[in-house]
Amino acid sequence: MGLQRLLQTDAVWSRRLSIPEHRGGLRSAAALLAHSGDSWFWLLGLGLVWLASPAWRSLALRVGVSVLLLAAVVLAVKFLVRRPRPAGEWGAIYRNTDPHSFPSGHAARAGLLVCLVWLWGPVWLALIFTSWAPLMSLARVGLGVHYISDVAAGLALGLLAGLLIGAGGPALLPVLFG
């Protein structure tokens, strides 16, 4: 199967997962889920954890730096691939500030967070993140700002980044902050 055929199949299946406008409650829930992966939300939350909890300060800093490093990688891949987002109205802020869809930065961030919480955090939190990540990623497809392959690649990239960062976790801070 050629690349064009794969992209076409991806677009067809992604449209099938879209949530129509008339499904108000489901669409609103998907929007909330989709926004729960926003980078500003995570960086703000991690900053608040860093300020409020000395016991979690190191973890919040390591995760925050990891989120920023991954964002740079995702942005580089997006500019290399330059796949346009699916046509649609929802998500104007994403469409205007980041017109490229592959890979999904939200899904990559979710994969990273899942991996790091399994490596560095409590199991109860890892279970919550493991449930949240695919739902948030699929909500991005359901709202029409990503294709299935965008979120699949994003999740894979985030998990890989999490494994690499997790392997060098304690060494990460001195290298970055000397």
PDB file of N, CA, C and O in Angstrom, residues 83-137:
ATOM      1  N   ARG A  83       2.471  18.391   7.412  1.00  0.00           N
ATOM      2  CA  ARG A  83       1.152  17.838   7.061  1.00  0.00           C
ATOM      3  C   ARG A  83       0.076  18.810   7.556  1.00  0.00           C
ATOM      4  O   ARG A  83       0.009  19.127   8.745  1.00  0.00           O
ATOM      5  N   PRO A  84      -0.796  19.265   6.667  1.00  0.00           N
ATOM      6  CA  PRO A  84      -1.850  20.187   7.101  1.00  0.00           C
ATOM      7  C   PRO A  84      -2.868  19.477   8.005  1.00  0.00           C
ATOM      8  O   PRO A  84      -3.096  18.282   7.866  1.00  0.00           O
ATOM      9  N   ARG A  85      -3.442  20.248   8.897  1.00  0.00           N
ATOM     10  CA  ARG A  85      -4.501  19.713   9.748  1.00  0.00           C
ATOM     11  C   ARG A  85      -5.720  19.373   8.905  1.00  0.00           C
ATOM     12  O   ARG A  85      -5.912  19.937   7.825  1.00  0.00           O
ATOM     13  N   PRO A  86      -6.594  18.490   9.412  1.00  0.00           N
ATOM     14  CA  PRO A  86      -7.849  18.220   8.696  1.00  0.00           C
ATOM     15  C   PRO A  86      -8.664  19.510   8.576  1.00  0.00           C
ATOM     16  O   PRO A  86      -8.585  20.385   9.445  1.00  0.00           O
ATOM     17  N   ALA A  87      -9.439  19.606   7.534  1.00  0.00           N
ATOM     18  CA  ALA A  87     -10.304  20.779   7.363  1.00  0.00           C
ATOM     19  C   ALA A  87     -11.339  20.804   8.480  1.00  0.00           C
ATOM     20  O   ALA A  87     -11.803  19.758   8.934  1.00  0.00           O
ATOM     21  N   GLY A  88     -11.668  21.986   8.960  1.00  0.00           N
ATOM     22  CA  GLY A  88     -12.663  22.103  10.016  1.00  0.00           C
ATOM     23  C   GLY A  88     -12.662  23.471  10.642  1.00  0.00           C
ATOM     24  O   GLY A  88     -11.823  24.315  10.331  1.00  0.00           O
ATOM     25  N   GLU A  89     -13.602  23.675  11.537  1.00  0.00           N
ATOM     26  CA  GLU A  89     -13.780  24.966  12.196  1.00  0.00           C
ATOM     27  C   GLU A  89     -13.246  24.981  13.622  1.00  0.00           C
ATOM     28  O   GLU A  89     -12.722  25.976  14.080  1.00  0.00           O
ATOM     29  N   TRP A  90     -13.416  23.865  14.351  1.00  0.00           N
ATOM     30  CA  TRP A  90     -13.041  23.854  15.758  1.00  0.00           C
ATOM     31  C   TRP A  90     -11.530  23.942  15.895  1.00  0.00           C
ATOM     32  O   TRP A  90     -10.778  23.446  15.081  1.00  0.00           O
ATOM     33  N   GLY A  91     -11.084  24.551  16.964  1.00  0.00           N
ATOM     34  CA  GLY A  91      -9.658  24.617  17.249  1.00  0.00           C
ATOM     35  C   GLY A  91      -8.936  25.700  16.478  1.00  0.00           C
ATOM     36  O   GLY A  91      -7.803  25.516  16.047  1.00  0.00           O
ATOM     37  N   ALA A  92      -9.586  26.838  16.314  1.00  0.00           N
ATOM     38  CA  ALA A  92      -8.989  27.935  15.542  1.00  0.00           C
ATOM     39  C   ALA A  92      -7.626  28.333  16.085  1.00  0.00           C
ATOM     40  O   ALA A  92      -6.710  28.638  15.320  1.00  0.00           O
ATOM     41  N   ILE A  93      -7.468  28.307  17.403  1.00  0.00           N
ATOM     42  CA  ILE A  93      -6.176  28.695  17.983  1.00  0.00           C
ATOM     43  C   ILE A  93      -5.066  27.755  17.513  1.00  0.00           C
ATOM     44  O   ILE A  93      -3.962  28.185  17.208  1.00  0.00           O
ATOM     45  N   TYR A  94      -5.371  26.467  17.418  1.00  0.00           N
ATOM     46  CA  TYR A  94      -4.371  25.507  16.946  1.00  0.00           C
ATOM     47  C   TYR A  94      -4.120  25.705  15.454  1.00  0.00           C
ATOM     48  O   TYR A  94      -2.989  25.656  14.988  1.00  0.00           O
ATOM     49  N   ARG A  95      -5.193  25.899  14.708  1.00  0.00           N
ATOM     50  CA  ARG A  95      -5.077  26.048  13.261  1.00  0.00           C
ATOM     51  C   ARG A  95      -4.296  27.308  12.889  1.00  0.00           C
ATOM     52  O   ARG A  95      -3.560  27.321  11.907  1.00  0.00           O
ATOM     53  N   ASN A  96      -4.439  28.368  13.686  1.00  0.00           N
ATOM     54  CA  ASN A  96      -3.747  29.622  13.393  1.00  0.00           C
ATOM     55  C   ASN A  96      -2.299  29.626  13.878  1.00  0.00           C
ATOM     56  O   ASN A  96      -1.424  30.145  13.194  1.00  0.00           O
ATOM     57  N   THR A  97      -2.050  29.090  15.048  1.00  0.00           N
ATOM     58  CA  THR A  97      -0.696  29.139  15.608  1.00  0.00           C
ATOM     59  C   THR A  97       0.160  27.948  15.196  1.00  0.00           C
ATOM     60  O   THR A  97       1.381  28.032  15.214  1.00  0.00           O
ATOM     61  N   ASP A  98      -0.471  26.838  14.834  1.00  0.00           N
ATOM     62  CA  ASP A  98       0.254  25.623  14.479  1.00  0.00           C
ATOM     63  C   ASP A  98      -0.532  24.881  13.397  1.00  0.00           C
ATOM     64  O   ASP A  98      -1.309  23.978  13.695  1.00  0.00           O
ATOM     65  N   PRO A  99      -0.340  25.256  12.143  1.00  0.00           N
ATOM     66  CA  PRO A  99      -1.141  24.665  11.073  1.00  0.00           C
ATOM     67  C   PRO A  99      -0.774  23.221  10.712  1.00  0.00           C
ATOM     68  O   PRO A  99      -1.467  22.595   9.930  1.00  0.00           O
ATOM     69  N   HIS A 100       0.304  22.715  11.295  1.00  0.00           N
ATOM     70  CA  HIS A 100       0.761  21.365  10.967  1.00  0.00           C
ATOM     71  C   HIS A 100       0.250  20.362  11.989  1.00  0.00           C
ATOM     72  O   HIS A 100       0.226  20.630  13.179  1.00  0.00           O
ATOM     73  N   SER A 101      -0.133  19.178  11.512  1.00  0.00           N
ATOM     74  CA  SER A 101      -0.776  18.220  12.411  1.00  0.00           C
ATOM     75  C   SER A 101       0.074  17.024  12.801  1.00  0.00           C
ATOM     76  O   SER A 101      -0.251  16.333  13.757  1.00  0.00           O
ATOM     77  N   PHE A 102       1.162  16.751  12.080  1.00  0.00           N
ATOM     78  CA  PHE A 102       1.924  15.522  12.337  1.00  0.00           C
ATOM     79  C   PHE A 102       3.292  15.840  12.893  1.00  0.00           C
ATOM     80  O   PHE A 102       4.049  16.575  12.266  1.00  0.00           O
ATOM     81  N   PRO A 103       3.593  15.276  14.069  1.00  0.00           N
ATOM     82  CA  PRO A 103       2.769  14.483  14.976  1.00  0.00           C
ATOM     83  C   PRO A 103       1.986  15.385  15.920  1.00  0.00           C
ATOM     84  O   PRO A 103       2.276  16.568  16.038  1.00  0.00           O
ATOM     85  N   SER A 104       1.027  14.807  16.600  1.00  0.00           N
ATOM     86  CA  SER A 104       0.243  15.574  17.572  1.00  0.00           C
ATOM     87  C   SER A 104       1.101  15.889  18.795  1.00  0.00           C
ATOM     88  O   SER A 104       1.594  14.986  19.463  1.00  0.00           O
ATOM     89  N   GLY A 105       1.271  17.172  19.066  1.00  0.00           N
ATOM     90  CA  GLY A 105       2.011  17.578  20.262  1.00  0.00           C
ATOM     91  C   GLY A 105       1.281  17.202  21.535  1.00  0.00           C
ATOM     92  O   GLY A 105       1.903  16.834  22.537  1.00  0.00           O
ATOM     93  N   HIS A 106      -0.047  17.272  21.499  1.00  0.00           N
ATOM     94  CA  HIS A 106      -0.836  16.893  22.669  1.00  0.00           C
ATOM     95  C   HIS A 106      -0.639  15.407  22.987  1.00  0.00           C
ATOM     96  O   HIS A 106      -0.437  15.027  24.137  1.00  0.00           O
ATOM     97  N   ALA A 107      -0.709  14.571  21.952  1.00  0.00           N
ATOM     98  CA  ALA A 107      -0.534  13.133  22.157  1.00  0.00           C
ATOM     99  C   ALA A 107       0.894  12.819  22.584  1.00  0.00           C
ATOM    100  O   ALA A 107       1.123  11.960  23.443  1.00  0.00           O
ATOM    101  N   ALA A 108       1.869  13.511  22.001  1.00  0.00           N
ATOM    102  CA  ALA A 108       3.263  13.297  22.398  1.00  0.00           C
ATOM    103  C   ALA A 108       3.455  13.649  23.875  1.00  0.00           C
ATOM    104  O   ALA A 108       4.083  12.901  24.632  1.00  0.00           O
ATOM    105  N   ARG A 109       2.887  14.769  24.282  1.00  0.00           N
ATOM    106  CA  ARG A 109       2.981  15.188  25.682  1.00  0.00           C
ATOM    107  C   ARG A 109       2.315  14.152  26.586  1.00  0.00           C
ATOM    108  O   ARG A 109       2.832  13.802  27.638  1.00  0.00           O
ATOM    109  N   ALA A 110       1.169  13.640  26.156  1.00  0.00           N
ATOM    110  CA  ALA A 110       0.463  12.630  26.950  1.00  0.00           C
ATOM    111  C   ALA A 110       1.308  11.357  27.084  1.00  0.00           C
ATOM    112  O   ALA A 110       1.418  10.797  28.176  1.00  0.00           O
ATOM    113  N   GLY A 111       1.899  10.908  25.974  1.00  0.00           N
ATOM    114  CA  GLY A 111       2.762   9.726  26.034  1.00  0.00           C
ATOM    115  C   GLY A 111       3.946   9.939  26.953  1.00  0.00           C
ATOM    116  O   GLY A 111       4.304   9.066  27.746  1.00  0.00           O
ATOM    117  N   LEU A 112       4.554  11.120  26.864  1.00  0.00           N
ATOM    118  CA  LEU A 112       5.670  11.465  27.742  1.00  0.00           C
ATOM    119  C   LEU A 112       5.244  11.429  29.206  1.00  0.00           C
ATOM    120  O   LEU A 112       5.917  10.822  30.051  1.00  0.00           O
ATOM    121  N   LEU A 113       4.127  12.070  29.507  1.00  0.00           N
ATOM    122  CA  LEU A 113       3.648  12.126  30.892  1.00  0.00           C
ATOM    123  C   LEU A 113       3.322  10.744  31.434  1.00  0.00           C
ATOM    124  O   LEU A 113       3.667  10.420  32.578  1.00  0.00           O
ATOM    125  N   VAL A 114       2.680   9.921  30.616  1.00  0.00           N
ATOM    126  CA  VAL A 114       2.372   8.554  31.057  1.00  0.00           C
ATOM    127  C   VAL A 114       3.660   7.821  31.422  1.00  0.00           C
ATOM    128  O   VAL A 114       3.772   7.211  32.484  1.00  0.00           O
ATOM    129  N   CYS A 115       4.620   7.894  30.532  1.00  0.00           N
ATOM    130  CA  CYS A 115       5.875   7.182  30.758  1.00  0.00           C
ATOM    131  C   CYS A 115       6.595   7.702  32.007  1.00  0.00           C
ATOM    132  O   CYS A 115       7.039   6.913  32.859  1.00  0.00           O
ATOM    133  N   LEU A 116       6.718   9.014  32.126  1.00  0.00           N
ATOM    134  CA  LEU A 116       7.444   9.580  33.267  1.00  0.00           C
ATOM    135  C   LEU A 116       6.737   9.322  34.592  1.00  0.00           C
ATOM    136  O   LEU A 116       7.387   9.077  35.614  1.00  0.00           O
ATOM    137  N   VAL A 117       5.411   9.359  34.575  1.00  0.00           N
ATOM    138  CA  VAL A 117       4.702   9.087  35.827  1.00  0.00           C
ATOM    139  C   VAL A 117       4.870   7.616  36.219  1.00  0.00           C
ATOM    140  O   VAL A 117       5.022   7.302  37.399  1.00  0.00           O
ATOM    141  N   TRP A 118       4.893   6.712  35.244  1.00  0.00           N
ATOM    142  CA  TRP A 118       5.150   5.304  35.573  1.00  0.00           C
ATOM    143  C   TRP A 118       6.560   5.125  36.122  1.00  0.00           C
ATOM    144  O   TRP A 118       6.789   4.319  37.022  1.00  0.00           O
ATOM    145  N   LEU A 119       7.517   5.900  35.598  1.00  0.00           N
ATOM    146  CA  LEU A 119       8.902   5.764  36.054  1.00  0.00           C
ATOM    147  C   LEU A 119       9.169   6.496  37.364  1.00  0.00           C
ATOM    148  O   LEU A 119       9.921   6.012  38.208  1.00  0.00           O
ATOM    149  N   TRP A 120       8.607   7.674  37.533  1.00  0.00           N
ATOM    150  CA  TRP A 120       8.972   8.535  38.650  1.00  0.00           C
ATOM    151  C   TRP A 120       7.863   8.797  39.662  1.00  0.00           C
ATOM    152  O   TRP A 120       8.123   9.345  40.730  1.00  0.00           O
ATOM    153  N   GLY A 121       6.623   8.483  39.330  1.00  0.00           N
ATOM    154  CA  GLY A 121       5.513   8.881  40.188  1.00  0.00           C
ATOM    155  C   GLY A 121       4.844   7.709  40.878  1.00  0.00           C
ATOM    156  O   GLY A 121       5.249   6.553  40.716  1.00  0.00           O
ATOM    157  N   PRO A 122       3.810   8.003  41.619  1.00  0.00           N
ATOM    158  CA  PRO A 122       3.057   6.947  42.296  1.00  0.00           C
ATOM    159  C   PRO A 122       2.183   6.167  41.300  1.00  0.00           C
ATOM    160  O   PRO A 122       1.731   6.716  40.289  1.00  0.00           O
ATOM    161  N   VAL A 123       1.952   4.903  41.599  1.00  0.00           N
ATOM    162  CA  VAL A 123       1.197   4.024  40.708  1.00  0.00           C
ATOM    163  C   VAL A 123      -0.224   4.545  40.490  1.00  0.00           C
ATOM    164  O   VAL A 123      -0.733   4.505  39.362  1.00  0.00           O
ATOM    165  N   TRP A 124      -0.880   5.061  41.534  1.00  0.00           N
ATOM    166  CA  TRP A 124      -2.251   5.533  41.380  1.00  0.00           C
ATOM    167  C   TRP A 124      -2.330   6.646  40.335  1.00  0.00           C
ATOM    168  O   TRP A 124      -3.267   6.706  39.553  1.00  0.00           O
ATOM    169  N   LEU A 125      -1.309   7.521  40.300  1.00  0.00           N
ATOM    170  CA  LEU A 125      -1.295   8.605  39.339  1.00  0.00           C
ATOM    171  C   LEU A 125      -0.986   8.073  37.930  1.00  0.00           C
ATOM    172  O   LEU A 125      -1.574   8.532  36.944  1.00  0.00           O
ATOM    173  N   ALA A 126      -0.123   7.095  37.842  1.00  0.00           N
ATOM    174  CA  ALA A 126       0.203   6.476  36.560  1.00  0.00           C
ATOM    175  C   ALA A 126      -1.034   5.814  35.944  1.00  0.00           C
ATOM    176  O   ALA A 126      -1.244   5.889  34.729  1.00  0.00           O
ATOM    177  N   LEU A 127      -1.853   5.190  36.771  1.00  0.00           N
ATOM    178  CA  LEU A 127      -3.079   4.567  36.269  1.00  0.00           C
ATOM    179  C   LEU A 127      -4.052   5.615  35.715  1.00  0.00           C
ATOM    180  O   LEU A 127      -4.674   5.400  34.670  1.00  0.00           O
ATOM    181  N   ILE A 128      -4.159   6.740  36.390  1.00  0.00           N
ATOM    182  CA  ILE A 128      -5.018   7.825  35.920  1.00  0.00           C
ATOM    183  C   ILE A 128      -4.502   8.351  34.581  1.00  0.00           C
ATOM    184  O   ILE A 128      -5.264   8.516  33.628  1.00  0.00           O
ATOM    185  N   PHE A 129      -3.196   8.608  34.486  1.00  0.00           N
ATOM    186  CA  PHE A 129      -2.615   9.135  33.250  1.00  0.00           C
ATOM    187  C   PHE A 129      -2.758   8.144  32.103  1.00  0.00           C
ATOM    188  O   PHE A 129      -2.979   8.534  30.966  1.00  0.00           O
ATOM    189  N   THR A 130      -2.611   6.861  32.402  1.00  0.00           N
ATOM    190  CA  THR A 130      -2.719   5.827  31.375  1.00  0.00           C
ATOM    191  C   THR A 130      -4.132   5.766  30.806  1.00  0.00           C
ATOM    192  O   THR A 130      -4.318   5.476  29.625  1.00  0.00           O
ATOM    193  N   SER A 131      -5.120   6.062  31.621  1.00  0.00           N
ATOM    194  CA  SER A 131      -6.509   6.119  31.144  1.00  0.00           C
ATOM    195  C   SER A 131      -6.778   7.407  30.376  1.00  0.00           C
ATOM    196  O   SER A 131      -7.481   7.407  29.364  1.00  0.00           O
ATOM    197  N   TRP A 132      -6.211   8.503  30.854  1.00  0.00           N
ATOM    198  CA  TRP A 132      -6.459   9.818  30.265  1.00  0.00           C
ATOM    199  C   TRP A 132      -5.816   9.978  28.881  1.00  0.00           C
ATOM    200  O   TRP A 132      -6.444  10.526  27.965  1.00  0.00           O
ATOM    201  N   ALA A 133      -4.594   9.517  28.691  1.00  0.00           N
ATOM    202  CA  ALA A 133      -3.827   9.798  27.467  1.00  0.00           C
ATOM    203  C   ALA A 133      -4.534   9.373  26.181  1.00  0.00           C
ATOM    204  O   ALA A 133      -4.657  10.189  25.254  1.00  0.00           O
ATOM    205  N   PRO A 134      -5.013   8.129  26.067  1.00  0.00           N
ATOM    206  CA  PRO A 134      -5.677   7.776  24.811  1.00  0.00           C
ATOM    207  C   PRO A 134      -7.011   8.503  24.613  1.00  0.00           C
ATOM    208  O   PRO A 134      -7.378   8.831  23.476  1.00  0.00           O
ATOM    209  N   LEU A 135      -7.717   8.784  25.693  1.00  0.00           N
ATOM    210  CA  LEU A 135      -8.989   9.511  25.574  1.00  0.00           C
ATOM    211  C   LEU A 135      -8.758  10.941  25.090  1.00  0.00           C
ATOM    212  O   LEU A 135      -9.463  11.433  24.200  1.00  0.00           O
ATOM    213  N   MET A 136      -7.777  11.605  25.665  1.00  0.00           N
ATOM    214  CA  MET A 136      -7.452  12.966  25.247  1.00  0.00           C
ATOM    215  C   MET A 136      -7.007  12.961  23.790  1.00  0.00           C
ATOM    216  O   MET A 136      -7.415  13.815  22.989  1.00  0.00           O
ATOM    217  N   SER A 137      -6.191  11.995  23.410  1.00  0.00           N
ATOM    218  CA  SER A 137      -5.692  11.907  22.039  1.00  0.00           C
ATOM    219  C   SER A 137      -6.825  11.662  21.042  1.00  0.00           C
ATOM    220  O   SER A 137      -6.881  12.304  19.989  1.00  0.00           O
TER     221      SER A 137
END
